[in-house]
CSV table of C-alpha atoms in Angstrom, one decimal:
chain,number,residue,atom,x,y,z
A,1,UNK,CA,60.2,-57.2,-55.9
A,2,UNK,CA,57.5,-55.2,-55.2
A,3,UNK,CA,57.5,-50.4,-54.9
A,4,UNK,CA,55.7,-47.9,-52.9
A,5,UNK,CA,53.8,-46.6,-56.7
A,6,UNK,CA,54.5,-42.9,-55.5
A,7,UNK,CA,58.4,-43.4,-55.2
A,8,UNK,CA,58.0,-43.6,-59.8
A,9,UNK,CA,55.5,-41.0,-59.5
A,10,UNK,CA,58.0,-39.2,-57.9
A,11,UNK,CA,61.4,-39.7,-59.7
A,12,UNK,CA,59.4,-39.0,-62.9
A,13,UNK,CA,58.2,-35.7,-62.0
A,14,UNK,CA,62.3,-34.9,-61.3
A,15,UNK,CA,62.6,-36.9,-64.9
A,16,UNK,CA,60.8,-34.1,-66.6
A,17,UNK,CA,62.3,-31.4,-64.7
A,18,UNK,CA,65.5,-32.4,-66.3
A,19,UNK,CA,64.3,-32.9,-69.4
A,20,UNK,CA,63.1,-29.3,-69.4
A,21,UNK,CA,67.3,-28.3,-68.3
A,22,UNK,CA,68.4,-30.8,-71.0
A,23,UNK,CA,65.9,-28.8,-73.8
A,24,UNK,CA,67.2,-25.4,-72.8
A,25,UNK,CA,70.9,-26.0,-72.1
A,26,UNK,CA,71.1,-28.5,-74.8
A,27,UNK,CA,73.3,-30.5,-72.3
A,28,UNK,CA,74.4,-33.4,-73.8
A,29,UNK,CA,76.1,-34.2,-70.7
A,30,UNK,CA,73.5,-33.5,-68.3
A,31,UNK,CA,71.1,-36.2,-70.8
A,32,UNK,CA,74.7,-38.8,-69.8
A,33,UNK,CA,73.6,-38.2,-65.8
A,34,UNK,CA,70.0,-38.9,-66.5
A,35,UNK,CA,70.9,-41.5,-68.7
A,36,UNK,CA,73.0,-43.2,-66.1
A,37,UNK,CA,70.1,-42.6,-63.7
A,38,UNK,CA,68.0,-44.4,-65.8
A,39,UNK,CA,70.3,-47.6,-66.4
A,40,UNK,CA,71.5,-47.5,-61.8
A,41,UNK,CA,67.6,-47.8,-61.9
A,42,UNK,CA,66.2,-50.5,-64.5
A,43,UNK,CA,69.0,-52.9,-63.1
A,44,UNK,CA,68.1,-51.9,-59.4
A,45,UNK,CA,64.7,-49.7,-59.2
A,46,UNK,CA,65.0,-49.5,-55.6
A,47,UNK,CA,69.0,-48.2,-55.6
A,48,UNK,CA,68.0,-45.9,-58.4
A,49,UNK,CA,69.1,-42.0,-57.5
A,50,UNK,CA,65.7,-40.8,-57.2
A,51,UNK,CA,64.3,-43.8,-55.5
A,52,UNK,CA,66.9,-43.0,-52.9
A,53,UNK,CA,66.2,-39.5,-52.8
A,54,UNK,CA,62.3,-40.7,-52.5
A,55,UNK,CA,63.2,-43.1,-50.1
A,56,UNK,CA,65.0,-41.2,-46.9
A,57,UNK,CA,63.2,-37.2,-48.1
A,58,UNK,CA,59.7,-38.1,-49.1
A,59,UNK,CA,58.2,-40.9,-47.9
A,60,UNK,CA,59.0,-40.4,-44.6
A,61,UNK,CA,56.1,-37.6,-44.7
A,62,UNK,CA,54.0,-39.4,-45.9
A,63,UNK,CA,51.9,-42.4,-44.4
A,64,UNK,CA,52.6,-45.4,-45.6
A,65,UNK,CA,51.8,-47.2,-49.4
A,66,UNK,CA,48.4,-48.2,-49.8
A,67,UNK,CA,49.5,-50.8,-51.8
A,68,UNK,CA,52.6,-51.8,-53.9
A,69,UNK,CA,53.1,-52.0,-57.4
A,70,UNK,CA,55.2,-54.6,-59.0
A,71,UNK,CA,58.6,-53.8,-60.6
A,72,UNK,CA,58.5,-54.8,-63.7
A,73,UNK,CA,57.3,-52.1,-65.4
A,74,UNK,CA,58.8,-49.6,-63.9
A,75,UNK,CA,61.8,-51.3,-64.8
A,76,UNK,CA,61.0,-51.5,-68.3
A,77,UNK,CA,60.4,-48.1,-68.4
A,78,UNK,CA,63.6,-47.0,-67.0
A,79,UNK,CA,64.9,-49.3,-70.0
A,80,UNK,CA,63.1,-47.2,-72.3
A,81,UNK,CA,63.9,-44.0,-71.1
A,82,UNK,CA,67.4,-45.3,-70.8
A,83,UNK,CA,67.3,-45.3,-75.0
A,84,UNK,CA,66.0,-42.2,-75.7
A,85,UNK,CA,68.3,-40.1,-72.3
A,86,UNK,CA,71.3,-41.9,-75.0
A,87,UNK,CA,70.4,-40.9,-78.2
A,88,UNK,CA,69.9,-37.3,-76.8
A,89,UNK,CA,73.6,-37.3,-74.9
A,90,UNK,CA,75.1,-38.4,-78.0
A,91,UNK,CA,72.7,-35.8,-80.3
A,92,UNK,CA,73.9,-32.5,-78.2
A,93,UNK,CA,77.5,-33.9,-77.6
A,94,UNK,CA,78.3,-35.0,-81.6
A,95,UNK,CA,77.1,-31.5,-82.6
A,96,UNK,CA,73.5,-33.3,-84.1
A,97,UNK,CA,71.4,-31.0,-82.0
A,98,UNK,CA,68.4,-32.0,-84.4
A,99,UNK,CA,68.6,-35.4,-83.0
A,100,UNK,CA,69.1,-34.2,-79.0
A,101,UNK,CA,65.7,-32.3,-79.5
A,102,UNK,CA,64.0,-35.2,-81.0
A,103,UNK,CA,64.8,-37.4,-78.0
A,104,UNK,CA,65.0,-35.2,-75.3
A,105,UNK,CA,61.3,-34.2,-76.5
A,106,UNK,CA,59.9,-37.8,-76.9
A,107,UNK,CA,61.7,-38.3,-73.2
A,108,UNK,CA,60.2,-35.3,-71.8
A,109,UNK,CA,56.7,-36.2,-73.1
A,110,UNK,CA,57.0,-40.0,-72.0
A,111,UNK,CA,58.2,-39.0,-68.5
A,112,UNK,CA,55.5,-36.0,-67.9
A,113,UNK,CA,52.5,-38.5,-69.2
A,114,UNK,CA,54.0,-41.0,-66.3
A,115,UNK,CA,54.5,-37.9,-63.4
A,116,UNK,CA,51.4,-36.4,-64.7
A,117,UNK,CA,48.5,-38.8,-65.6
A,118,UNK,CA,50.6,-42.3,-64.1
A,119,UNK,CA,50.8,-43.7,-67.8
A,120,UNK,CA,53.5,-45.1,-69.1
A,121,UNK,CA,54.2,-44.7,-72.6
A,122,UNK,CA,56.9,-47.7,-73.0
A,123,UNK,CA,54.2,-50.0,-71.4
A,124,UNK,CA,51.2,-49.3,-73.8
A,125,UNK,CA,54.0,-49.5,-76.9
A,126,UNK,CA,54.5,-52.8,-75.7
A,127,UNK,CA,52.5,-55.1,-77.0
A,128,UNK,CA,51.8,-52.9,-80.1
A,129,UNK,CA,55.6,-53.5,-81.0
A,130,UNK,CA,55.0,-57.1,-80.0
A,131,UNK,CA,52.2,-57.3,-81.6
A,132,UNK,CA,53.7,-56.0,-84.6
A,133,UNK,CA,57.1,-57.9,-84.4
A,134,UNK,CA,56.4,-61.1,-83.1
A,135,UNK,CA,54.4,-62.8,-85.8
A,136,UNK,CA,55.0,-66.1,-87.9
A,137,UNK,CA,56.8,-65.7,-90.8
A,138,UNK,CA,54.1,-66.9,-93.1
A,139,UNK,CA,52.2,-63.9,-91.6
A,140,UNK,CA,54.6,-61.2,-93.3
A,141,UNK,CA,55.3,-63.0,-96.2
A,142,UNK,CA,52.4,-63.7,-98.9
A,143,UNK,CA,51.7,-67.4,-99.3
A,144,UNK,CA,51.1,-69.2,-102.5
A,145,UNK,CA,47.9,-70.5,-102.7
A,146,UNK,CA,46.8,-73.4,-101.3
A,147,UNK,CA,46.3,-75.6,-104.0
A,148,UNK,CA,50.1,-74.5,-105.5
A,149,UNK,CA,51.6,-75.4,-101.6
A,150,UNK,CA,52.2,-79.0,-101.6
B,1,UNK,CA,66.4,-18.5,-82.7
B,2,UNK,CA,68.9,-19.1,-80.6
B,3,UNK,CA,69.5,-23.2,-79.6
B,4,UNK,CA,67.9,-22.5,-76.3
B,5,UNK,CA,64.8,-21.1,-77.3
B,6,UNK,CA,64.6,-23.7,-79.8
B,7,UNK,CA,63.9,-25.9,-76.6
B,8,UNK,CA,62.3,-24.2,-74.9
B,9,UNK,CA,59.6,-24.1,-77.8
B,10,UNK,CA,60.1,-27.8,-78.1
B,11,UNK,CA,59.5,-28.3,-73.9
B,12,UNK,CA,56.9,-26.1,-73.8
B,13,UNK,CA,54.5,-28.0,-77.1
B,14,UNK,CA,55.7,-31.2,-75.6
B,15,UNK,CA,54.0,-30.3,-72.5
B,16,UNK,CA,50.8,-28.6,-73.8
B,17,UNK,CA,50.6,-31.7,-76.4
B,18,UNK,CA,50.8,-34.3,-73.3
B,19,UNK,CA,48.1,-32.3,-71.4
B,20,UNK,CA,46.0,-33.0,-73.9
B,21,UNK,CA,46.5,-36.3,-75.3
B,22,UNK,CA,46.6,-37.4,-70.9
B,23,UNK,CA,43.1,-35.9,-70.3
B,24,UNK,CA,41.8,-37.4,-73.2
B,25,UNK,CA,43.3,-40.4,-72.1
B,26,UNK,CA,41.7,-40.1,-68.7
B,27,UNK,CA,38.0,-39.3,-69.7
B,28,UNK,CA,38.1,-42.0,-72.4
B,29,UNK,CA,39.4,-45.2,-70.3
B,30,UNK,CA,37.1,-47.6,-68.9
B,31,UNK,CA,34.6,-46.3,-71.5
B,32,UNK,CA,32.6,-49.3,-72.2
B,33,UNK,CA,31.8,-49.1,-75.8
B,34,UNK,CA,29.1,-51.4,-77.3
B,35,UNK,CA,30.5,-53.7,-79.9
B,36,UNK,CA,28.3,-54.4,-83.2
B,37,UNK,CA,28.8,-56.5,-86.5
B,38,UNK,CA,29.6,-54.8,-89.4
B,39,UNK,CA,26.1,-55.0,-91.2
B,40,UNK,CA,23.9,-54.3,-88.4
B,41,UNK,CA,22.9,-53.3,-84.6
B,42,UNK,CA,24.1,-56.8,-83.4
B,43,UNK,CA,26.6,-58.1,-82.0
B,44,UNK,CA,29.1,-59.9,-83.8
B,45,UNK,CA,30.4,-64.0,-83.5
B,46,UNK,CA,34.9,-63.1,-82.7
B,47,UNK,CA,36.5,-64.4,-85.6
B,48,UNK,CA,38.1,-67.5,-83.0
B,49,UNK,CA,37.0,-69.3,-80.2
B,50,UNK,CA,37.2,-68.0,-76.8
B,51,UNK,CA,36.3,-70.6,-75.0
B,52,UNK,CA,40.1,-71.6,-75.9
B,53,UNK,CA,40.8,-68.6,-73.7
B,54,UNK,CA,38.9,-69.9,-71.1
B,55,UNK,CA,35.4,-68.0,-71.2
B,56,UNK,CA,32.6,-71.2,-70.4
B,57,UNK,CA,29.6,-71.2,-72.9
B,58,UNK,CA,26.3,-70.4,-71.1
B,59,UNK,CA,27.3,-67.9,-68.8
B,60,UNK,CA,25.2,-64.8,-68.9
B,61,UNK,CA,27.9,-62.2,-68.6
B,62,UNK,CA,31.9,-63.1,-68.9
B,63,UNK,CA,34.5,-59.9,-68.3
B,64,UNK,CA,37.4,-61.3,-70.2
B,65,UNK,CA,41.0,-59.0,-69.7
B,66,UNK,CA,43.7,-58.9,-71.6
B,67,UNK,CA,47.1,-57.9,-69.3
B,68,UNK,CA,50.8,-58.1,-69.6
B,69,UNK,CA,53.2,-57.9,-67.4
B,70,UNK,CA,54.1,-54.2,-67.9
B,71,UNK,CA,51.2,-53.4,-66.8
B,72,UNK,CA,50.1,-51.1,-63.8
B,73,UNK,CA,46.7,-49.9,-64.3
B,74,UNK,CA,46.3,-54.2,-65.3
B,75,UNK,CA,46.1,-55.0,-61.5
B,76,UNK,CA,43.6,-52.3,-60.8
B,77,UNK,CA,41.1,-52.9,-63.1
B,78,UNK,CA,41.6,-57.6,-62.1
B,79,UNK,CA,40.8,-56.2,-58.7
B,80,UNK,CA,37.3,-54.1,-59.9
B,81,UNK,CA,36.5,-57.2,-62.6
B,82,UNK,CA,36.9,-59.9,-59.8
B,83,UNK,CA,34.9,-58.0,-57.4
B,84,UNK,CA,32.1,-57.0,-59.5
B,85,UNK,CA,32.2,-61.4,-60.9
B,86,UNK,CA,32.0,-62.1,-56.8
B,87,UNK,CA,29.3,-59.7,-56.4
B,88,UNK,CA,27.0,-60.7,-59.0
B,89,UNK,CA,25.5,-64.4,-60.0
B,90,UNK,CA,26.2,-65.2,-63.8
B,91,UNK,CA,28.7,-62.6,-64.2
B,92,UNK,CA,32.3,-64.3,-64.5
B,93,UNK,CA,36.1,-62.7,-64.8
B,94,UNK,CA,38.3,-64.9,-66.8
B,95,UNK,CA,41.6,-62.6,-67.1
B,96,UNK,CA,44.2,-63.5,-69.7
B,97,UNK,CA,48.2,-62.7,-70.6
B,98,UNK,CA,48.1,-60.9,-73.9
B,99,UNK,CA,51.9,-61.7,-74.7
B,100,UNK,CA,51.1,-65.5,-74.1
B,101,UNK,CA,48.2,-65.2,-76.8
B,102,UNK,CA,49.0,-63.0,-79.9
B,103,UNK,CA,47.2,-64.6,-82.2
B,104,UNK,CA,44.0,-64.2,-80.0
B,105,UNK,CA,45.7,-60.2,-79.6
B,106,UNK,CA,45.4,-59.8,-83.5
B,107,UNK,CA,42.4,-61.6,-84.1
B,108,UNK,CA,40.3,-59.3,-81.5
B,109,UNK,CA,42.8,-56.5,-82.3
B,110,UNK,CA,43.8,-56.3,-78.8
B,111,UNK,CA,46.2,-53.0,-79.0
B,112,UNK,CA,46.3,-52.2,-75.5
B,113,UNK,CA,46.1,-53.4,-71.8
B,114,UNK,CA,44.1,-53.8,-70.0
B,115,UNK,CA,41.2,-54.6,-72.5
B,116,UNK,CA,38.2,-55.8,-70.9
B,117,UNK,CA,35.8,-57.8,-73.1
B,118,UNK,CA,32.3,-58.1,-72.6
B,119,UNK,CA,30.7,-61.7,-73.7
B,120,UNK,CA,27.3,-62.6,-73.4
B,121,UNK,CA,25.8,-66.4,-72.9
B,122,UNK,CA,26.3,-66.7,-76.9
B,123,UNK,CA,29.6,-65.6,-76.7
B,124,UNK,CA,29.6,-63.0,-78.8
B,125,UNK,CA,31.3,-59.9,-77.7
B,126,UNK,CA,28.7,-57.1,-76.6
B,127,UNK,CA,31.3,-54.5,-75.7
B,128,UNK,CA,35.0,-53.3,-75.4
B,129,UNK,CA,36.3,-50.9,-72.8
B,130,UNK,CA,40.2,-50.3,-73.2
B,131,UNK,CA,42.2,-48.4,-70.3
B,132,UNK,CA,41.1,-48.8,-67.0
B,133,UNK,CA,37.2,-49.2,-66.2
B,134,UNK,CA,35.8,-47.8,-63.0
B,135,UNK,CA,32.9,-50.7,-60.5
B,136,UNK,CA,30.2,-48.5,-61.5
B,137,UNK,CA,31.2,-48.8,-65.7
B,138,UNK,CA,31.8,-52.7,-65.3
B,139,UNK,CA,28.3,-53.0,-63.1
B,140,UNK,CA,26.6,-51.1,-66.1
B,141,UNK,CA,27.9,-53.1,-68.5
B,142,UNK,CA,26.5,-56.5,-67.5
B,143,UNK,CA,23.6,-55.7,-66.2
B,144,UNK,CA,21.8,-55.6,-69.3
B,145,UNK,CA,22.9,-59.0,-69.9
B,146,UNK,CA,22.0,-60.3,-66.1
B,147,UNK,CA,18.7,-59.4,-66.7
B,148,UNK,CA,18.0,-60.6,-70.4
B,149,UNK,CA,19.7,-64.2,-69.1
B,150,UNK,CA,17.0,-63.5,-66.0
B,151,UNK,CA,13.5,-63.3,-67.9
B,152,UNK,CA,14.5,-66.2,-70.6
B,153,UNK,CA,15.4,-68.9,-68.3
B,154,UNK,CA,13.1,-67.5,-65.5
B,155,UNK,CA,11.9,-70.9,-64.3
B,156,UNK,CA,15.3,-72.4,-64.6
B,157,UNK,CA,17.8,-70.7,-62.3
B,158,UNK,CA,20.8,-72.3,-64.1
B,159,UNK,CA,22.7,-69.2,-63.4
B,160,UNK,CA,26.5,-69.6,-62.6
B,161,UNK,CA,27.9,-68.7,-59.5
B,162,UNK,CA,30.4,-65.8,-60.3
B,163,UNK,CA,33.5,-67.1,-60.6
B,164,UNK,CA,37.2,-65.2,-61.0
B,165,UNK,CA,40.0,-67.2,-62.3
B,166,UNK,CA,43.3,-65.5,-63.0
């Protein structure tokens, strides 16, 4: 599946606006709504609410895309966004406002970097996480010296 | 301070910090930094065999690119490196999937994709760029290797044809 790369950028600008609103209003329900948007876009990138908005309103006014981008990076970053939006919603709705601030702030930073610079924070961290976690066990546990090891 | 005040302050702080980070990143991305051994100004031999990753020994300049599936700039980088490999004689482009070569990723300390390593004929890592380089940056990085190789092998033209294996 391939996407017009301008679609996810457009979606990232809306997401940036939503998280600014979430931070100013401390609205857990708004964060929950954004989590739902992330969930739909992760499951079906072309049918995400912001993608539909882009396809029906913005794309017809632009020239056809010169290149398409694979959907995998977009889906991955939407999944990461989903986790942060859920944390923000839980924080605000349960009165743990500090959790809401941290999660919404992190999500705002990631969405803005994506919108303004085309930078995918989740994608960048993916290799670092994989590198650290996906280590064979002997690398994590110090082995006894070679002579002692039959 | 009321909650909305704190929220607004966080939003402004995050936007300013992210802008600074993004601008800095944009400036640094793709710069081909020289790589030298810890004890001198000569390039060091890598800790692992690069031929296992598909680097052919003796090729004057190999662009060894580490990519991952969740990486949009990797595609642009692949296109640029492949173009340079077709354009210039003696340049190879080898692309490696970072996820399926985690041992090499750790040994070579690859932290981001795309990372492009410039390998000389002796198999040493001469330069390293993280982020998407421009075509000019790639050409400037391989050019010294090609002229050095030419002056050594001026009588026997064994420079292999540019090849891109993706």
